[in-house]
mmCIF file of C-alpha atoms and ligand atoms in Angstrom:
data_model
loop_
_atom_site.group_PDB
_atom_site.id
_atom_site.type_symbol
_atom_site.label_atom_id
_atom_site.label_comp_id
_atom_site.label_asym_id
_atom_site.label_seq_id
_atom_site.Cartn_x
_atom_site.Cartn_y
_atom_site.Cartn_z
ATOM 1 C CA MET H 1 85.532 5.642 69.862
ATOM 2 C CA LEU H 2 81.858 5.356 69.111
ATOM 3 C CA ASN H 3 81.099 2.534 66.686
ATOM 4 C CA LEU H 4 77.477 2.095 65.748
ATOM 5 C CA VAL H 5 75.892 -0.561 63.571
ATOM 6 C CA LEU H 6 72.699 0.696 61.987
ATOM 7 C CA PHE H 7 70.472 -2.242 61.272
ATOM 8 C CA GLY H 8 67.203 -2.748 59.488
ATOM 9 C CA PRO H 9 65.688 -4.066 56.269
ATOM 10 C CA PRO H 10 66.075 -2.229 52.932
ATOM 11 C CA GLY H 11 63.939 0.898 53.080
ATOM 12 C CA ALA H 12 63.944 1.135 56.878
ATOM 13 C CA GLY H 13 65.587 4.570 56.764
ATOM 14 C CA LYS H 14 69.200 3.655 57.533
ATOM 15 C CA GLY H 15 70.636 6.112 55.006
ATOM 16 C CA THR H 16 68.495 9.020 56.208
ATOM 17 C CA GLN H 17 69.249 8.429 59.879
ATOM 18 C CA SER H 18 72.961 7.828 59.183
ATOM 19 C CA GLU H 19 73.271 11.294 57.691
ATOM 20 C CA LYS H 20 71.833 12.865 60.826
ATOM 21 C CA LEU H 21 73.904 10.692 63.171
ATOM 22 C CA ILE H 22 77.226 11.412 61.443
ATOM 23 C CA ALA H 23 76.527 15.146 61.629
ATOM 24 C CA LYS H 24 75.703 15.042 65.338
ATOM 25 C CA TYR H 25 78.378 12.599 66.537
ATOM 26 C CA GLN H 26 81.022 13.319 63.871
ATOM 27 C CA LEU H 27 81.360 9.724 62.802
ATOM 28 C CA VAL H 28 82.687 8.353 59.536
ATOM 29 C CA HIS H 29 79.861 6.828 57.494
ATOM 30 C CA LEU H 30 80.639 3.441 55.994
ATOM 31 C CA SER H 31 77.861 2.190 53.731
ATOM 32 C CA THR H 32 78.812 -0.929 51.769
ATOM 33 C CA GLY H 33 75.900 -0.256 49.375
ATOM 34 C CA ASP H 34 77.269 3.248 48.620
ATOM 35 C CA ILE H 35 80.822 1.932 48.217
ATOM 36 C CA LEU H 36 79.580 -0.759 45.812
ATOM 37 C CA ARG H 37 77.564 1.789 43.802
ATOM 38 C CA GLY H 38 80.768 3.871 43.573
ATOM 39 C CA GLU H 39 82.612 0.854 42.166
ATOM 40 C CA ILE H 40 79.843 0.388 39.582
ATOM 41 C CA LYS H 41 80.012 4.038 38.598
ATOM 42 C CA ASN H 42 83.769 3.741 38.073
ATOM 43 C CA GLN H 43 83.232 0.522 36.136
ATOM 44 C CA THR H 44 85.811 -1.414 38.143
ATOM 45 C CA THR H 45 85.994 -5.204 37.797
ATOM 46 C CA LEU H 46 84.609 -5.528 41.300
ATOM 47 C CA GLY H 47 81.778 -3.147 40.448
ATOM 48 C CA LEU H 48 80.831 -5.005 37.296
ATOM 49 C CA GLU H 49 80.707 -8.334 39.169
ATOM 50 C CA ALA H 50 78.762 -6.849 42.075
ATOM 51 C CA LYS H 51 76.253 -5.146 39.779
ATOM 52 C CA LYS H 52 74.821 -8.442 38.545
ATOM 53 C CA LEU H 53 74.112 -9.564 42.104
ATOM 54 C CA MET H 54 72.843 -6.189 43.279
ATOM 55 C CA ASP H 55 70.478 -5.882 40.316
ATOM 56 C CA ALA H 56 69.046 -9.264 41.232
ATOM 57 C CA GLY H 57 68.608 -8.211 44.861
ATOM 58 C CA VAL H 58 71.007 -10.769 46.314
ATOM 59 C CA LEU H 59 73.999 -10.204 48.581
ATOM 60 C CA VAL H 60 77.529 -9.905 47.211
ATOM 61 C CA PRO H 61 80.096 -12.339 48.681
ATOM 62 C CA ASP H 62 81.253 -11.751 52.258
ATOM 63 C CA GLU H 63 84.972 -11.508 51.296
ATOM 64 C CA VAL H 64 84.215 -8.597 48.972
ATOM 65 C CA VAL H 65 82.470 -6.390 51.521
ATOM 66 C CA ILE H 66 84.750 -7.419 54.401
ATOM 67 C CA GLY H 67 87.763 -6.383 52.290
ATOM 68 C CA MET H 68 86.134 -3.043 51.498
ATOM 69 C CA ILE H 69 85.421 -2.308 55.165
ATOM 70 C CA GLY H 70 88.960 -3.334 56.152
ATOM 71 C CA ASN H 71 90.358 -0.823 53.654
ATOM 72 C CA LYS H 72 88.082 1.970 54.854
ATOM 73 C CA LEU H 73 89.065 1.401 58.498
ATOM 74 C CA GLU H 74 92.716 1.730 57.455
ATOM 75 C CA GLU H 75 91.992 4.897 55.467
ATOM 76 C CA ASN H 76 90.312 6.538 58.481
ATOM 77 C CA LYS H 77 92.779 5.879 61.271
ATOM 78 C CA ASN H 78 91.968 9.087 63.160
ATOM 79 C CA ALA H 79 88.202 8.759 63.081
ATOM 80 C CA LYS H 80 86.226 9.442 66.271
ATOM 81 C CA GLY H 81 84.105 6.473 65.382
ATOM 82 C CA PHE H 82 82.167 4.820 62.598
ATOM 83 C CA ILE H 83 78.625 4.248 61.606
ATOM 84 C CA PHE H 84 78.224 0.984 59.747
ATOM 85 C CA ASP H 85 75.249 1.199 57.420
ATOM 86 C CA GLY H 86 74.185 -1.942 55.559
ATOM 87 C CA PHE H 87 77.100 -3.868 57.072
ATOM 88 C CA PRO H 88 77.360 -6.443 58.573
ATOM 89 C CA ARG H 89 74.637 -8.360 56.748
ATOM 90 C CA THR H 90 75.674 -11.926 57.630
ATOM 91 C CA THR H 91 77.079 -13.608 60.729
ATOM 92 C CA ALA H 92 80.421 -14.096 58.939
ATOM 93 C CA GLN H 93 80.557 -10.336 58.294
ATOM 94 C CA ALA H 94 79.721 -9.570 61.949
ATOM 95 C CA GLU H 95 82.507 -11.882 63.137
ATOM 96 C CA ALA H 96 84.956 -10.297 60.693
ATOM 97 C CA LEU H 97 83.977 -6.807 61.888
ATOM 98 C CA ASP H 98 84.604 -7.788 65.508
ATOM 99 C CA LYS H 99 88.069 -9.015 64.531
ATOM 100 C CA LEU H 100 88.893 -5.941 62.456
ATOM 101 C CA LEU H 101 87.875 -3.610 65.296
ATOM 102 C CA ALA H 102 89.624 -5.714 67.960
ATOM 103 C CA GLY H 103 92.802 -5.287 65.892
ATOM 104 C CA LYS H 104 92.382 -1.539 66.467
ATOM 105 C CA ASN H 105 91.653 -1.987 70.186
ATOM 106 C CA THR H 106 88.051 -0.980 69.753
ATOM 107 C CA SER H 107 84.679 -2.691 69.267
ATOM 108 C CA VAL H 108 81.058 -2.211 68.228
ATOM 109 C CA ASN H 109 79.319 -0.198 70.958
ATOM 110 C CA MET H 110 75.769 -0.843 69.891
ATOM 111 C CA MET H 111 73.478 -2.050 67.154
ATOM 112 C CA LEU H 112 70.549 0.261 66.504
ATOM 113 C CA ALA H 113 67.761 -1.509 64.647
ATOM 114 C CA LEU H 114 65.084 0.369 62.710
ATOM 115 C CA GLU H 115 61.941 -1.738 62.789
ATOM 116 C CA VAL H 116 59.481 -1.389 59.870
ATOM 117 C CA ASP H 117 56.941 -3.919 58.547
ATOM 118 C CA ASN H 118 57.256 -5.523 55.075
ATOM 119 C CA GLU H 119 54.272 -3.777 53.521
ATOM 120 C CA GLU H 120 55.544 -0.316 54.435
ATOM 121 C CA LEU H 121 59.052 -1.249 53.196
ATOM 122 C CA THR H 122 57.856 -2.268 49.743
ATOM 123 C CA LYS H 123 55.841 0.935 49.479
ATOM 124 C CA ARG H 124 58.828 3.086 50.461
ATOM 125 C CA LEU H 125 61.260 1.302 48.119
ATOM 126 C CA LEU H 126 58.985 1.580 45.087
ATOM 127 C CA LEU H 127 58.584 5.279 45.834
ATOM 128 C CA ARG H 128 62.362 5.704 46.254
ATOM 129 C CA GLY H 129 62.937 3.883 42.950
ATOM 130 C CA LYS H 130 61.095 6.631 41.108
ATOM 131 C CA ASP H 131 63.641 9.243 42.293
ATOM 132 C CA SER H 132 66.842 7.296 42.803
ATOM 133 C CA GLY H 133 66.731 5.456 39.515
ATOM 134 C CA ARG H 134 68.135 2.433 41.345
ATOM 135 C CA ALA H 135 67.330 -0.731 39.379
ATOM 136 C CA ASP H 136 66.953 -2.707 42.606
ATOM 137 C CA ASP H 137 64.312 -0.269 43.890
ATOM 138 C CA SER H 138 62.093 -0.231 40.841
ATOM 139 C CA ASN H 139 60.851 -3.798 40.537
ATOM 140 C CA GLU H 140 58.628 -5.446 43.112
ATOM 141 C CA SER H 141 60.051 -8.961 42.680
ATOM 142 C CA ILE H 142 63.639 -7.687 43.190
ATOM 143 C CA ILE H 143 62.488 -5.827 46.284
ATOM 144 C CA ARG H 144 60.958 -9.075 47.573
ATOM 145 C CA ASN H 145 64.328 -10.817 46.954
ATOM 146 C CA ARG H 146 66.109 -8.181 48.985
ATOM 147 C CA ILE H 147 63.647 -8.494 51.838
ATOM 148 C CA ASN H 148 64.005 -12.302 51.701
ATOM 149 C CA GLU H 149 67.805 -12.045 51.774
ATOM 150 C CA TYR H 150 67.409 -9.792 54.776
ATOM 151 C CA ASN H 151 65.094 -12.174 56.587
ATOM 152 C CA ASN H 152 67.230 -15.251 55.842
ATOM 153 C CA LYS H 153 70.774 -13.956 56.208
ATOM 154 C CA THR H 154 70.709 -10.625 58.009
ATOM 155 C CA ALA H 155 67.887 -10.846 60.550
ATOM 156 C CA PRO H 156 69.813 -13.527 62.554
ATOM 157 C CA LEU H 157 72.312 -10.803 63.474
ATOM 158 C CA LYS H 158 69.752 -9.580 65.976
ATOM 159 C CA ASN H 159 70.626 -12.664 68.059
ATOM 160 C CA TYR H 160 74.348 -12.133 67.520
ATOM 161 C CA TYR H 161 74.250 -8.646 69.010
ATOM 162 C CA THR H 162 71.600 -9.500 71.626
ATOM 163 C CA ALA H 163 73.981 -12.157 72.977
ATOM 164 C CA GLN H 164 76.565 -9.386 73.402
ATOM 165 C CA GLY H 165 73.988 -7.121 75.086
ATOM 166 C CA LYS H 166 74.274 -4.604 72.226
ATOM 167 C CA PHE H 167 70.936 -4.849 70.389
ATOM 168 C CA HIS H 168 68.506 -1.908 70.610
ATOM 169 C CA GLY H 169 65.292 -1.785 68.571
ATOM 170 C CA VAL H 170 63.626 1.485 67.546
ATOM 171 C CA ASN H 171 60.276 1.927 65.818
ATOM 172 C CA GLY H 172 61.181 2.999 62.261
ATOM 173 C CA ILE H 173 57.724 4.338 61.415
ATOM 174 C CA GLY H 174 57.098 7.963 62.300
ATOM 175 C CA SER H 175 58.670 11.318 61.565
ATOM 176 C CA ILE H 176 62.380 11.417 60.688
ATOM 177 C CA ASP H 177 63.023 13.732 63.649
ATOM 178 C CA ASP H 178 61.177 11.565 66.166
ATOM 179 C CA ILE H 179 63.057 8.462 65.038
ATOM 180 C CA PHE H 180 66.321 10.402 65.223
ATOM 181 C CA ALA H 181 65.504 11.562 68.765
ATOM 182 C CA ALA H 182 64.818 7.955 69.813
ATOM 183 C CA LEU H 183 68.187 6.867 68.391
ATOM 184 C CA CYS H 184 70.042 9.717 70.114
ATOM 185 C CA SER H 185 68.483 8.975 73.460
ATOM 186 C CA LEU H 186 69.761 5.386 73.233
ATOM 187 C CA ILE H 187 73.257 6.539 72.210
ATOM 188 C CA ASP H 188 73.432 9.198 74.939
ATOM 189 C CA LYS H 189 72.301 6.840 77.714
HETATM 190 P P1 AMP X 1 72.009 -1.186 50.199
HETATM 191 O O1 AMP X 1 72.302 0.106 49.551
HETATM 192 O O2 AMP X 1 72.629 -1.310 51.579
HETATM 193 O O3 AMP X 1 70.537 -1.515 50.206
HETATM 194 O O4 AMP X 1 72.716 -2.315 49.313
HETATM 195 C C1 AMP X 1 72.365 -2.545 47.972
HETATM 196 C C2 AMP X 1 72.878 -3.910 47.521
HETATM 197 O O5 AMP X 1 74.302 -3.960 47.662
HETATM 198 C C3 AMP X 1 72.373 -5.094 48.336
HETATM 199 O O6 AMP X 1 71.125 -5.560 47.871
HETATM 200 C C4 AMP X 1 73.478 -6.106 48.099
HETATM 201 O O7 AMP X 1 73.386 -6.707 46.807
HETATM 202 C C5 AMP X 1 74.719 -5.240 48.096
HETATM 203 N N1 AMP X 1 75.288 -5.094 49.480
HETATM 204 C C6 AMP X 1 75.389 -3.944 50.197
HETATM 205 N N2 AMP X 1 75.956 -4.172 51.398
HETATM 206 C C7 AMP X 1 76.210 -5.499 51.451
HETATM 207 C C8 AMP X 1 76.769 -6.361 52.445
HETATM 208 N N3 AMP X 1 77.166 -5.901 53.635
HETATM 209 N N4 AMP X 1 76.873 -7.682 52.143
HETATM 210 C C9 AMP X 1 76.490 -8.170 50.945
HETATM 211 N N5 AMP X 1 75.932 -7.426 49.973
HETATM 212 C C10 AMP X 1 75.793 -6.090 50.205
#
């Protein structure tokens, strides 16, 4: 199995690169942000609770997203591998993912980190907000919250995966195809 964690701040290009990676390596895409937006669309209790936090740009509780990922792993028993996009976002989530995968006799192969500076991120997210209509992309102070959450809670995962020898950084500024080629060359090594 090939299990990739795609890492990077909001707006780094994780969604765009995920689409290309799943097509090339035939992986199942698991984006906790997409799953949560699906719950909101269906107006589930979980979705309604999550919406308040997402609209404020803060993380939803670990148990919620860990449960969602656990379910998706069960639903995709025959997958060739997974690409985790926007998950894990905290150390507790990373530990839970290791346990979930160990229970299936597999593990995370590598973390691929898209590296983009804060100024460029804010610019990209505001631009995306115009098209996507996402409330959390259209307000600069919410964007700042999301970047702060990333720096405080998610960035430490770099150390978590470095300690396991699995962290690989890639420059996330450049053409989509060049960034994709850099990711593929790391995966194919
Ligand atoms: P994203 O689409 O990955 O940028 O996620 C949008 C929002 O969903 C985030 O700002 C969080 O509020 C929530 N979210 C998505 N994934 C997670 C996660 N792994 N842990 C906690 N909250 C999450």
